[in-house]
Short mmCIF file of C-alpha atoms (C1' of nucleotides) in Angstrom, two decimals:
data_model
loop_
_atom_site.label_atom_id
_atom_site.label_comp_id
_atom_site.label_asym_id
_atom_site.label_seq_id
_atom_site.Cartn_x
_atom_site.Cartn_y
_atom_site.Cartn_z
CA MET K 1 25.12 222.81 -100.08
CA GLN K 2 23.71 225.40 -97.85
CA GLN K 3 20.25 223.62 -97.14
CA PRO K 4 19.84 222.52 -93.74
CA ALA K 5 20.50 218.45 -93.74
CA PRO K 6 19.83 216.75 -91.14
CA GLY K 7 22.29 215.84 -88.48
CA ARG K 8 25.23 218.29 -90.68
CA ARG K 9 26.30 219.74 -87.24
CA ALA K 10 26.67 216.11 -85.30
CA GLN K 11 28.96 214.85 -88.56
CA GLN K 12 30.88 218.00 -88.63
CA ARG K 13 31.50 217.38 -85.08
CA GLN K 14 32.64 214.11 -85.65
CA GLN K 15 34.99 215.38 -88.50
CA ARG K 16 36.70 218.18 -86.14
CA LEU K 17 36.95 215.75 -83.53
CA ALA K 18 38.84 213.35 -85.47
CA GLN K 19 40.67 216.49 -87.18
CA ILE K 20 41.75 217.56 -83.63
CA LEU K 21 42.41 214.01 -82.22
CA GLY K 22 44.71 213.08 -85.35
CA ALA K 23 47.17 216.45 -85.10
CA ALA K 24 47.44 216.11 -81.21
CA GLU K 25 48.80 212.88 -81.65
CA GLN K 26 51.35 213.96 -83.99
CA ILE K 27 52.83 216.84 -82.24
CA PHE K 28 52.25 214.76 -78.83
CA ALA K 29 54.24 212.45 -80.15
CA THR K 30 57.02 214.27 -81.32
CA SER K 31 57.28 216.72 -78.40
CA GLY K 32 55.65 214.49 -75.44
CA PHE K 33 52.99 216.31 -73.36
CA GLU K 34 54.86 219.02 -71.69
CA GLY K 35 56.62 220.16 -75.45
CA ALA K 36 53.61 220.10 -77.08
CA SER K 37 52.05 223.08 -77.25
CA MET K 38 47.87 223.95 -78.24
CA ALA K 39 48.80 226.68 -80.53
CA ALA K 40 51.25 223.72 -82.56
CA ILE K 41 48.24 221.43 -82.61
CA ALA K 42 45.93 223.69 -83.48
CA ALA K 43 48.60 224.55 -86.32
CA GLU K 44 48.44 221.11 -87.13
CA ALA K 45 44.75 221.12 -87.12
CA GLY K 46 44.49 224.16 -88.98
CA LEU K 47 41.78 225.86 -86.65
CA PRO K 48 42.17 228.30 -84.29
CA LYS K 49 43.52 227.16 -80.39
CA ALA K 50 40.44 228.26 -79.26
CA ASN K 51 38.21 225.60 -81.19
CA LEU K 52 40.47 222.99 -79.46
CA HIS K 53 39.59 224.00 -76.06
CA TYR K 54 35.82 224.27 -76.59
CA TYR K 55 35.64 220.39 -77.85
CA PHE K 56 38.19 218.99 -75.45
CA GLY K 57 38.19 221.79 -72.64
CA THR K 58 41.99 221.63 -71.27
CA LYS K 59 45.37 219.94 -73.09
CA GLU K 60 45.47 216.98 -70.48
CA ALA K 61 41.66 216.40 -71.18
CA LEU K 62 42.28 216.06 -74.97
CA TYR K 63 46.01 214.43 -74.17
CA ALA K 64 44.27 211.95 -72.05
CA ALA K 65 41.67 211.06 -74.61
CA LEU K 66 44.21 210.16 -76.99
CA LEU K 67 45.41 207.93 -74.66
CA GLU K 68 42.66 206.09 -73.50
CA ASP K 69 41.46 205.27 -77.44
CA LEU K 70 45.42 203.75 -77.59
CA LEU K 71 44.62 201.77 -74.38
CA ARG K 72 41.82 200.07 -76.28
CA LEU K 73 44.02 199.41 -79.61
CA TRP K 74 46.59 197.97 -77.12
CA LEU K 75 44.50 195.37 -75.06
CA SER K 76 43.37 194.63 -78.44
CA ALA K 77 45.82 192.99 -80.37
CA THR K 78 46.53 189.70 -77.06
CA ASP K 79 43.13 188.32 -78.81
CA ALA K 80 45.09 185.92 -80.81
CA ILE K 81 46.45 183.98 -77.48
CA ARG K 82 43.91 181.62 -76.59
CA PRO K 83 44.15 178.15 -74.52
CA ASP K 84 42.61 176.22 -78.37
CA SER K 85 45.34 177.97 -80.03
CA GLU K 86 48.37 176.72 -81.06
CA PRO K 87 51.34 178.22 -79.66
CA ALA K 88 53.49 179.02 -81.97
CA ALA K 89 51.22 180.34 -84.27
CA ALA K 90 49.37 182.25 -81.96
CA LEU K 91 52.99 184.30 -80.98
CA GLU K 92 53.57 185.11 -84.22
CA GLY K 93 50.28 186.39 -84.96
CA TYR K 94 50.23 188.17 -82.25
CA ILE K 95 54.49 189.73 -83.55
CA ARG K 96 52.84 190.03 -86.60
CA ALA K 97 49.71 192.17 -85.27
CA LYS K 98 51.81 194.43 -82.73
CA MET K 99 54.55 194.96 -85.79
CA ALA K 100 51.88 195.86 -88.36
CA TRP K 101 50.59 198.18 -85.41
CA SER K 102 54.51 199.68 -84.98
CA ARG K 103 53.78 200.79 -88.80
CA SER K 104 50.63 201.80 -89.44
CA ARG K 105 50.57 203.61 -86.23
CA PRO K 106 54.04 204.98 -85.19
CA HIS K 107 52.71 208.11 -83.65
CA ALA K 108 50.38 206.50 -81.35
CA SER K 109 53.25 204.23 -80.22
CA LYS K 110 55.31 206.92 -79.43
CA LEU K 111 52.80 208.50 -77.85
CA PHE K 112 52.51 205.50 -75.07
CA ALA K 113 56.41 205.69 -75.24
CA ASN K 114 56.05 209.11 -73.67
CA GLU K 115 54.11 207.91 -70.94
CA VAL K 116 55.03 205.83 -69.47
CA LEU K 117 58.86 207.32 -69.54
CA ARG K 118 57.09 210.16 -68.19
CA GLY K 119 56.14 207.70 -65.71
CA ALA K 120 52.96 206.73 -66.46
CA PRO K 121 50.69 209.70 -64.74
CA LEU K 122 47.68 209.39 -66.59
CA LEU K 123 48.40 205.35 -67.05
CA ALA K 124 49.41 204.11 -64.01
CA ALA K 125 45.04 203.19 -63.07
CA HIS K 126 45.00 201.28 -66.27
CA LEU K 127 48.21 199.77 -66.48
CA SER K 128 47.81 198.18 -63.29
CA GLY K 129 44.04 197.66 -63.51
CA GLY K 130 42.93 196.46 -67.26
CA LEU K 131 46.59 195.59 -68.93
CA ARG K 132 48.24 193.42 -65.86
CA ALA K 133 44.43 191.79 -65.68
CA LEU K 134 44.77 191.10 -69.46
CA VAL K 135 48.35 190.02 -68.85
CA GLU K 136 47.72 187.99 -66.27
CA GLU K 137 45.19 186.00 -68.48
CA LYS K 138 47.34 185.68 -71.71
CA ALA K 139 50.08 184.55 -68.90
CA ALA K 140 48.40 181.74 -67.23
CA VAL K 141 47.59 180.50 -70.92
CA LEU K 142 51.46 180.36 -71.87
CA ARG K 143 51.82 178.74 -68.47
CA GLY K 144 49.32 176.11 -69.29
CA TRP K 145 50.77 175.72 -72.75
CA MET K 146 54.59 175.07 -70.84
CA ALA K 147 52.87 172.75 -68.55
CA GLU K 148 51.22 170.39 -71.71
CA GLY K 149 55.54 170.76 -72.95
CA ARG K 150 54.12 172.77 -75.94
CA MET K 151 56.97 175.61 -75.32
CA ALA K 152 59.68 176.14 -73.51
CA VAL K 153 59.14 176.91 -70.01
CA VAL K 154 60.19 180.93 -69.52
CA GLU K 155 58.20 183.79 -67.85
CA PRO K 156 56.02 184.63 -69.36
CA ARG K 157 55.11 187.84 -68.58
CA HIS K 158 58.58 188.81 -69.27
CA LEU K 159 58.25 187.58 -72.43
CA PHE K 160 55.74 189.84 -72.92
CA PHE K 161 57.96 192.50 -72.13
CA ALA K 162 60.59 191.55 -74.71
CA ILE K 163 58.12 190.84 -77.06
CA TRP K 164 56.54 194.45 -76.80
CA ALA K 165 59.93 196.22 -76.56
CA MET K 166 61.12 194.44 -79.75
CA THR K 167 58.03 195.31 -81.96
CA GLN K 168 57.14 199.07 -80.52
CA THR K 169 61.39 199.79 -80.99
CA TYR K 170 60.16 200.18 -84.90
CA ALA K 171 57.75 202.85 -84.27
CA ASP K 172 59.66 204.43 -80.67
CA PHE K 173 62.72 204.10 -82.36
CA ASP K 174 62.22 204.36 -85.86
CA THR K 175 64.81 207.49 -85.89
CA GLN K 176 67.79 205.51 -84.56
CA ILE K 177 67.18 202.49 -86.99
CA ARG K 178 66.84 204.83 -89.77
CA LEU K 179 70.10 206.31 -89.44
CA VAL K 180 71.94 202.96 -88.61
CA LEU K 181 70.74 201.39 -91.76
CA ASP K 182 70.90 204.28 -93.37
CA VAL K 183 68.21 204.75 -95.04
CA PRO K 184 65.47 207.66 -95.68
CA ALA K 185 62.95 206.33 -94.22
CA LEU K 186 61.69 202.69 -92.70
CA GLY K 187 59.93 200.31 -95.81
CA ASP K 188 58.81 197.25 -96.62
CA ARG K 189 62.28 195.79 -96.41
CA GLU K 190 62.77 196.62 -92.99
CA PHE K 191 60.17 196.41 -91.43
CA ASP K 192 60.30 192.25 -93.05
CA ASP K 193 63.55 192.57 -91.66
CA GLY K 194 62.95 193.04 -88.03
CA VAL K 195 59.18 190.79 -88.55
CA ALA K 196 61.86 188.06 -89.21
CA THR K 197 64.77 188.70 -86.54
CA VAL K 198 61.95 189.07 -83.99
CA LEU K 199 60.18 185.90 -84.69
CA ARG K 200 63.51 183.83 -85.10
CA LEU K 201 63.99 185.14 -81.43
CA VAL K 202 60.66 184.55 -80.09
CA LEU K 203 60.10 181.15 -81.97
CA GLY K 204 63.57 180.16 -81.04
CA GLY K 205 64.01 180.54 -77.93
CA CYS K 206 60.06 179.26 -76.95
CA PHE K 207 59.86 176.57 -79.84
CA ALA K 208 63.71 176.05 -79.66
CA ASP K 209 63.59 172.79 -82.17
CA SER K 210 61.45 174.74 -85.28
CA ALA K 211 63.66 177.21 -84.95
CA ARG K 212 65.83 176.53 -87.65
CA GLN K 213 63.02 176.38 -90.11
CA HIS K 214 62.71 180.47 -90.08
CA GLY K 215 66.06 181.64 -91.04
CA MET U 1 87.96 225.25 -44.00
CA GLN U 2 89.17 228.53 -44.62
CA GLN U 3 92.68 228.48 -45.70
CA PRO U 4 92.85 228.54 -49.25
CA ALA U 5 94.11 225.11 -49.96
CA PRO U 6 95.84 225.06 -53.68
CA GLY U 7 93.78 223.53 -56.86
CA ARG U 8 89.99 224.43 -53.81
CA ARG U 9 88.67 226.21 -56.85
CA ALA U 10 88.96 223.39 -59.22
CA GLN U 11 88.07 220.96 -57.10
CA GLN U 12 84.87 222.67 -56.18
CA ARG U 13 84.04 223.44 -59.83
CA GLN U 14 84.17 219.51 -60.47
CA GLN U 15 81.89 218.77 -57.92
CA ARG U 16 79.64 222.19 -58.68
CA LEU U 17 79.43 220.80 -62.47
CA ALA U 18 78.67 216.89 -61.56
CA GLN U 19 76.30 218.17 -59.01
CA ILE U 20 74.64 219.95 -62.09
CA LEU U 21 74.82 216.90 -64.51
CA GLY U 22 73.36 214.29 -61.86
CA ALA U 23 70.43 216.85 -61.13
CA ALA U 24 69.79 217.54 -64.49
CA GLU U 25 70.35 213.88 -65.72
CA GLN U 26 67.47 212.99 -63.62
CA ILE U 27 64.82 215.65 -64.46
CA PHE U 28 65.53 215.91 -68.16
CA ALA U 29 64.77 211.49 -67.82
CA THR U 30 61.62 212.05 -66.44
CA SER U 31 60.21 215.21 -67.95
CA GLY U 32 62.21 215.34 -71.32
CA PHE U 33 64.04 218.23 -73.04
CA GLU U 34 61.26 220.74 -73.44
CA GLY U 35 59.02 218.98 -70.33
CA ALA U 36 62.37 219.96 -67.85
CA SER U 37 62.49 223.59 -66.56
CA MET U 38 66.30 224.60 -65.19
CA ALA U 39 64.31 225.99 -62.31
CA ALA U 40 63.51 222.46 -61.42
CA ILE U 41 66.85 221.27 -62.21
CA ALA U 42 68.46 224.20 -59.66
CA ALA U 43 66.21 222.81 -57.04
CA GLU U 44 67.56 219.06 -56.97
CA ALA U 45 70.52 220.26 -57.56
CA GLY U 46 70.61 222.72 -55.00
CA LEU U 47 72.09 225.54 -56.43
CA PRO U 48 69.85 228.82 -57.73
CA LYS U 49 69.03 229.09 -61.40
CA ALA U 50 72.10 231.66 -62.15
CA ASN U 51 74.23 229.30 -61.28
CA LEU U 52 73.33 226.64 -63.98
CA HIS U 53 73.68 229.38 -66.85
CA TYR U 54 77.09 230.34 -65.17
CA TYR U 55 78.79 227.01 -66.17
CA PHE U 56 76.66 225.51 -68.97
CA GLY U 57 75.61 228.58 -70.58
CA THR U 58 71.58 227.69 -72.41
CA LYS U 59 69.29 224.45 -70.86
CA GLU U 60 70.08 223.28 -74.37
CA ALA U 61 74.29 222.71 -73.62
CA LEU U 62 73.45 221.52 -70.59
CA TYR U 63 71.31 218.93 -72.03
CA ALA U 64 74.12 217.98 -74.94
CA ALA U 65 76.84 217.96 -72.39
CA LEU U 66 74.67 214.99 -70.69
CA LEU U 67 74.23 213.30 -74.33
CA GLU U 68 77.72 213.92 -75.09
CA ASP U 69 78.98 211.75 -71.68
CA LEU U 70 75.74 209.18 -72.60
CA LEU U 71 76.74 208.21 -75.98
CA ARG U 72 80.43 207.25 -75.43
CA LEU U 73 78.44 204.53 -71.98
CA TRP U 74 76.53 203.52 -74.87
CA LEU U 75 79.35 202.51 -77.68
CA SER U 76 81.85 201.07 -74.83
CA ALA U 77 79.52 197.81 -74.58
CA THR U 78 80.39 196.44 -77.46
CA ASP U 79 83.86 195.60 -76.00
CA ALA U 80 83.39 192.15 -75.54
CA ILE U 81 82.30 191.12 -79.56
CA ARG U 82 85.43 190.94 -80.88
CA PRO U 83 86.45 188.64 -83.72
CA ASP U 84 88.54 185.77 -81.75
CA SER U 85 85.16 185.43 -78.82
CA GLU U 86 83.40 182.78 -78.61
CA PRO U 87 79.79 184.10 -80.33
CA ALA U 88 77.51 183.07 -77.43
CA ALA U 89 80.12 184.08 -75.25
CA ALA U 90 80.13 187.48 -76.36
CA LEU U 91 76.21 188.12 -76.81
CA GLU U 92 75.58 187.07 -73.37
CA GLY U 93 78.96 189.10 -71.98
CA TYR U 94 76.47 191.67 -73.95
CA ILE U 95 73.46 191.22 -73.09
CA ARG U 96 74.16 191.17 -69.63
CA ALA U 97 76.12 194.25 -69.64
CA LYS U 98 73.20 196.04 -71.15
CA MET U 99 71.46 194.89 -68.46
CA ALA U 100 73.66 195.90 -65.72
CA TRP U 101 73.27 199.49 -67.20
CA SER U 102 69.88 199.77 -67.57
CA ARG U 103 69.73 198.86 -63.75
CA SER U 104 72.60 201.52 -62.73
CA ARG U 105 71.82 203.98 -65.06
CA PRO U 106 68.03 203.88 -65.45
CA HIS U 107 67.50 207.99 -65.83
CA ALA U 108 70.84 207.91 -68.29
CA SER U 109 68.66 205.39 -70.69
CA LYS U 110 65.73 207.46 -70.59
CA LEU U 111 67.04 210.64 -71.36
CA PHE U 112 68.60 208.64 -74.52
CA ALA U 113 65.04 207.55 -75.06
CA ASN U 114 63.40 210.97 -74.49
CA GLU U 115 66.10 212.10 -77.32
CA VAL U 116 65.49 209.60 -80.06
CA LEU U 117 61.54 209.56 -79.51
CA ARG U 118 61.90 213.48 -80.28
CA GLY U 119 63.54 212.55 -83.49
CA ALA U 120 67.35 213.04 -82.08
CA PRO U 121 67.98 216.61 -83.26
CA LEU U 122 70.93 216.71 -81.08
CA LEU U 123 72.09 213.64 -81.84
CA ALA U 124 71.40 212.26 -85.11
CA ALA U 125 74.78 213.02 -85.97
CA HIS U 126 76.20 210.75 -83.54
CA LEU U 127 74.19 208.07 -85.01
CA SER U 128 74.60 208.05 -88.39
CA GLY U 129 78.73 208.22 -87.66
CA GLY U 130 80.06 206.86 -85.08
CA LEU U 131 77.29 204.82 -83.96
CA ARG U 132 76.51 203.33 -87.33
CA ALA U 133 80.51 202.51 -87.85
CA LEU U 134 80.72 200.65 -84.78
CA VAL U 135 77.50 198.81 -85.61
CA GLU U 136 78.95 198.36 -89.10
CA GLU U 137 82.31 197.22 -87.70
CA LYS U 138 80.24 194.45 -85.02
CA ALA U 139 77.92 192.97 -87.61
CA ALA U 140 80.53 192.08 -89.28
CA VAL U 141 82.08 190.33 -87.07
CA LEU U 142 78.71 188.30 -86.02
CA ARG U 143 78.65 187.59 -90.29
CA GLY U 144 81.72 186.48 -90.01
CA TRP U 145 80.89 184.04 -87.72
CA MET U 146 77.80 183.02 -89.59
CA ALA U 147 79.44 182.46 -92.28
CA GLU U 148 81.92 179.93 -90.27
CA GLY U 149 78.48 178.38 -89.10
CA ARG U 150 78.86 179.37 -85.70
CA MET U 151 76.28 180.75 -85.23
CA ALA U 152 72.30 181.35 -87.01
CA VAL U 153 72.07 183.28 -90.00
CA VAL U 154 70.00 186.78 -88.79
CA GLU U 155 70.27 190.23 -90.21
CA PRO U 156 72.89 191.56 -87.46
CA ARG U 157 71.88 194.46 -87.45
CA HIS U 158 68.12 193.84 -86.45
CA LEU U 159 69.60 191.27 -84.10
CA PHE U 160 71.44 194.82 -82.40
CA PHE U 161 68.18 196.38 -82.79
CA ALA U 162 65.95 193.67 -80.84
CA ILE U 163 68.67 193.74 -77.76
CA TRP U 164 69.11 196.99 -77.16
CA ALA U 165 65.25 197.01 -77.58
CA MET U 166 64.70 194.48 -74.45
CA THR U 167 67.46 195.39 -72.66
CA GLN U 168 66.44 199.13 -71.92
CA THR U 169 62.73 198.41 -71.66
CA TYR U 170 64.05 197.33 -68.30
CA ALA U 171 64.83 200.74 -67.77
CA ASP U 172 62.69 203.05 -70.16
CA PHE U 173 60.12 201.37 -69.18
CA ASP U 174 60.20 200.27 -65.61
CA THR U 175 56.65 202.09 -64.74
CA GLN U 176 54.88 199.50 -67.38
CA ILE U 177 57.31 196.29 -66.00
CA ARG U 178 56.36 197.56 -62.35
CA LEU U 179 52.80 198.19 -62.42
CA VAL U 180 52.20 194.57 -64.28
CA LEU U 181 54.53 193.14 -61.85
CA ASP U 182 52.62 194.87 -59.03
CA VAL U 183 55.97 195.47 -57.50
CA PRO U 184 56.86 198.52 -55.84
CA ALA U 185 60.11 198.60 -57.54
CA LEU U 186 62.37 196.30 -59.68
CA GLY U 187 64.61 194.34 -57.92
CA ASP U 188 67.20 191.46 -58.12
CA ARG U 189 64.79 189.04 -58.67
CA GLU U 190 63.09 191.44 -61.90
CA PHE U 191 66.55 191.89 -63.74
CA ASP U 192 67.11 188.05 -62.95
CA ASP U 193 63.62 187.12 -64.92
CA GLY U 194 64.53 189.55 -67.16
CA VAL U 195 68.20 188.30 -68.32
CA ALA U 196 67.02 185.09 -68.45
CA THR U 197 64.29 185.90 -70.66
CA VAL U 198 66.52 187.89 -72.90
CA LEU U 199 69.28 185.53 -72.96
CA ARG U 200 66.87 182.82 -73.67
CA LEU U 201 65.38 185.03 -76.76
CA VAL U 202 68.58 185.81 -78.59
CA LEU U 203 70.57 182.54 -77.72
CA GLY U 204 67.62 180.12 -78.61
CA GLY U 205 67.58 182.47 -81.39
CA CYS U 206 70.69 182.26 -82.76
CA PHE U 207 72.30 179.16 -81.37
CA ALA U 208 68.72 177.04 -82.11
CA ASP U 209 70.49 173.90 -80.20
CA SER U 210 72.19 175.04 -77.13
CA ALA U 211 69.17 177.19 -76.13
CA ARG U 212 67.17 174.34 -74.15
CA GLN U 213 70.10 174.74 -71.47
CA HIS U 214 69.03 178.10 -70.72
CA GLY U 215 65.97 177.70 -68.55
"C1'" DG P 1 9.89 233.78 -89.67
"C1'" DG P 2 11.96 234.10 -85.21
"C1'" DT P 3 13.42 232.13 -81.30
"C1'" DT P 4 16.88 229.01 -79.25
"C1'" DA P 5 20.82 226.08 -78.32
"C1'" DT P 6 25.16 224.93 -80.03
"C1'" DG P 7 29.01 226.05 -82.67
"C1'" DC P 8 33.50 229.29 -83.51
"C1'" DT P 9 36.78 232.69 -82.36
"C1'" DG P 10 39.67 237.37 -81.67
"C1'" DA P 11 41.23 239.38 -78.26
"C1'" DC P 12 42.46 238.82 -74.00
"C1'" DC P 13 45.15 237.65 -69.09
"C1'" DG P 14 48.22 235.87 -65.51
"C1'" DC P 15 52.05 232.94 -64.96
"C1'" DG P 16 55.92 230.09 -65.50
"C1'" DT P 17 59.61 230.23 -69.22
"C1'" DG P 18 65.00 230.50 -70.45
"C1'" DG P 19 68.36 234.11 -69.74
"C1'" DT P 20 70.98 238.14 -68.32
"C1'" DC P 21 73.32 241.41 -66.05
"C1'" DA P 22 75.09 244.46 -62.54
"C1'" DA P 23 76.72 244.06 -57.85
"C1'" DG P 24 78.93 241.47 -54.36
"C1'" DC P 25 81.93 237.52 -52.63
"C1'" DT P 26 86.15 234.65 -52.57
"C1'" DT P 27 90.21 232.51 -54.24
"C1'" DT P 28 94.50 233.35 -56.28
"C1'" DC P 29 98.80 235.48 -58.25
"C1'" DC P 30 102.41 238.87 -57.29
"C1'" DG V 1 98.75 243.84 -48.73
"C1'" DG V 2 96.84 243.94 -53.19
"C1'" DA V 3 94.57 243.78 -57.40
"C1'" DA V 4 92.94 240.78 -60.71
"C1'" DA V 5 90.30 236.87 -62.09
"C1'" DG V 6 86.68 233.56 -61.27
"C1'" DC V 7 82.40 232.45 -58.73
"C1'" DT V 8 77.94 233.19 -57.33
"C1'" DT V 9 73.32 235.35 -57.04
"C1'" DG V 10 68.71 238.41 -56.59
"C1'" DA V 11 66.27 240.64 -59.47
"C1'" DC V 12 64.70 241.31 -63.48
"C1'" DC V 13 63.14 240.83 -68.74
"C1'" DA V 14 60.42 239.84 -72.94
"C1'" DC V 15 58.12 235.35 -74.18
"C1'" DG V 16 54.87 231.78 -75.21
"C1'" DC V 17 52.05 229.08 -72.91
"C1'" DG V 18 47.42 227.56 -71.25
"C1'" DG V 19 42.97 228.92 -71.08
"C1'" DT V 20 39.31 232.08 -70.74
"C1'" DC V 21 35.17 235.25 -72.82
"C1'" DA V 22 32.06 238.06 -75.13
"C1'" DG V 23 30.08 238.61 -78.96
"C1'" DC V 24 28.73 236.86 -83.52
"C1'" DA V 25 27.77 232.85 -86.93
"C1'" DT V 26 24.99 229.35 -87.67
"C1'" DA V 27 22.11 225.01 -87.92
"C1'" DA V 28 17.72 223.48 -85.24
"C1'" DC V 29 13.24 223.68 -83.98
"C1'" DC V 30 8.48 225.13 -83.77
#
DNA sequence: GGTTATGCTGACCGCGTGGTCAAGCTTTCC
DNA sequence: GGAAAGCTTGACCACGCGGTCAGCATAACC
């Protein structure tokens, strides 16, 4: 392991970055920006604190890097909603994707929640820029379907708010759900029930006739 | 104002307590427990920092006092759901109440969200105690209605999770909603649209046939 | 092998934090 | 009026924070 394999430096750099980002996501998610300490993140990553500063400069820059990655994921989830999609299938796909995301990346979801709760100081520009444009675009698709009578008339943007809220609650509020359901952790059963419930509400609300098939 | 009116002390005490609790709710809601500083709360309340410590002892005790009040409100909102209620009307009433609460007490809702996001260290006992019992009780009412064929069969507890998520998002995520809708603040219009959307989804999902009347 | 650029980190710093307290002030009670 | 009880607050403290940096280790390049 001593020979200077070419690119060893770059490779280790990537590993360290991932190590730090992973630890930071977890700590920031459960403690919030202010509550998290660089020392705690360093401990979680198994690195000296000064090393984090070497790679990211400041705590805020590290936090911002996480949010950047995060938002890219967030925005890409709506891909299934396109004018040529079948409306119910498109919404179902979107809900399933969001729900899967809540399950696989709960820390990321909590991080996002924390940031928005704080008033989104670092995300405001993205929210009123990229996200607004995306929502506007997808809302137009839904309005098209409504005009064609292929789905019920709802304010499309509020429909998105509802879907976001219901799906992300399984990540953000997992503690509450866990305690109310009296289970040690959310597993297959809880997520299946969650998906079924969200699908029923959304499909029932947007495609009243077909709703009864989803019980 | 100099004469020693009887009870002047107790009266001023109440005023001070309210003053502190109000300021604390606001600061804790937007900064989280760790992010909030006693100095910031004191400044918001217009009192010296040492005064807060005189009344509440520690930061955590002040925070806990807020959560205590909060949970009492939270639990009382389900009153409308009783076995002898008309199912759709009961759910509609509950949703409207929750939505009104999001509008009138957004700080309280955010405070709650912050606490649950952190893993609910101070609320865990209440969540798995009083709240779980309440949900179990109301879930039983819903199951009764389902058995009688008066509403669709859904997992009642997950239905509650969905309703909580959709209604509270108008308080907790108001920043995001505001930026996406491109309005300076959430007003009548936005809350009316929100109520309409949530009602459509829940009533459409639980009472499929009558859903179309709510567009 | 030698030189340079990059990576790494222990020790340190100034600052804001939650919390304390002695001293003074005001209301209450007799 | 006077003593006791409760209230107020400026000054202070130890501590943990984000951030810095000098000095050393290692990989890259010729």
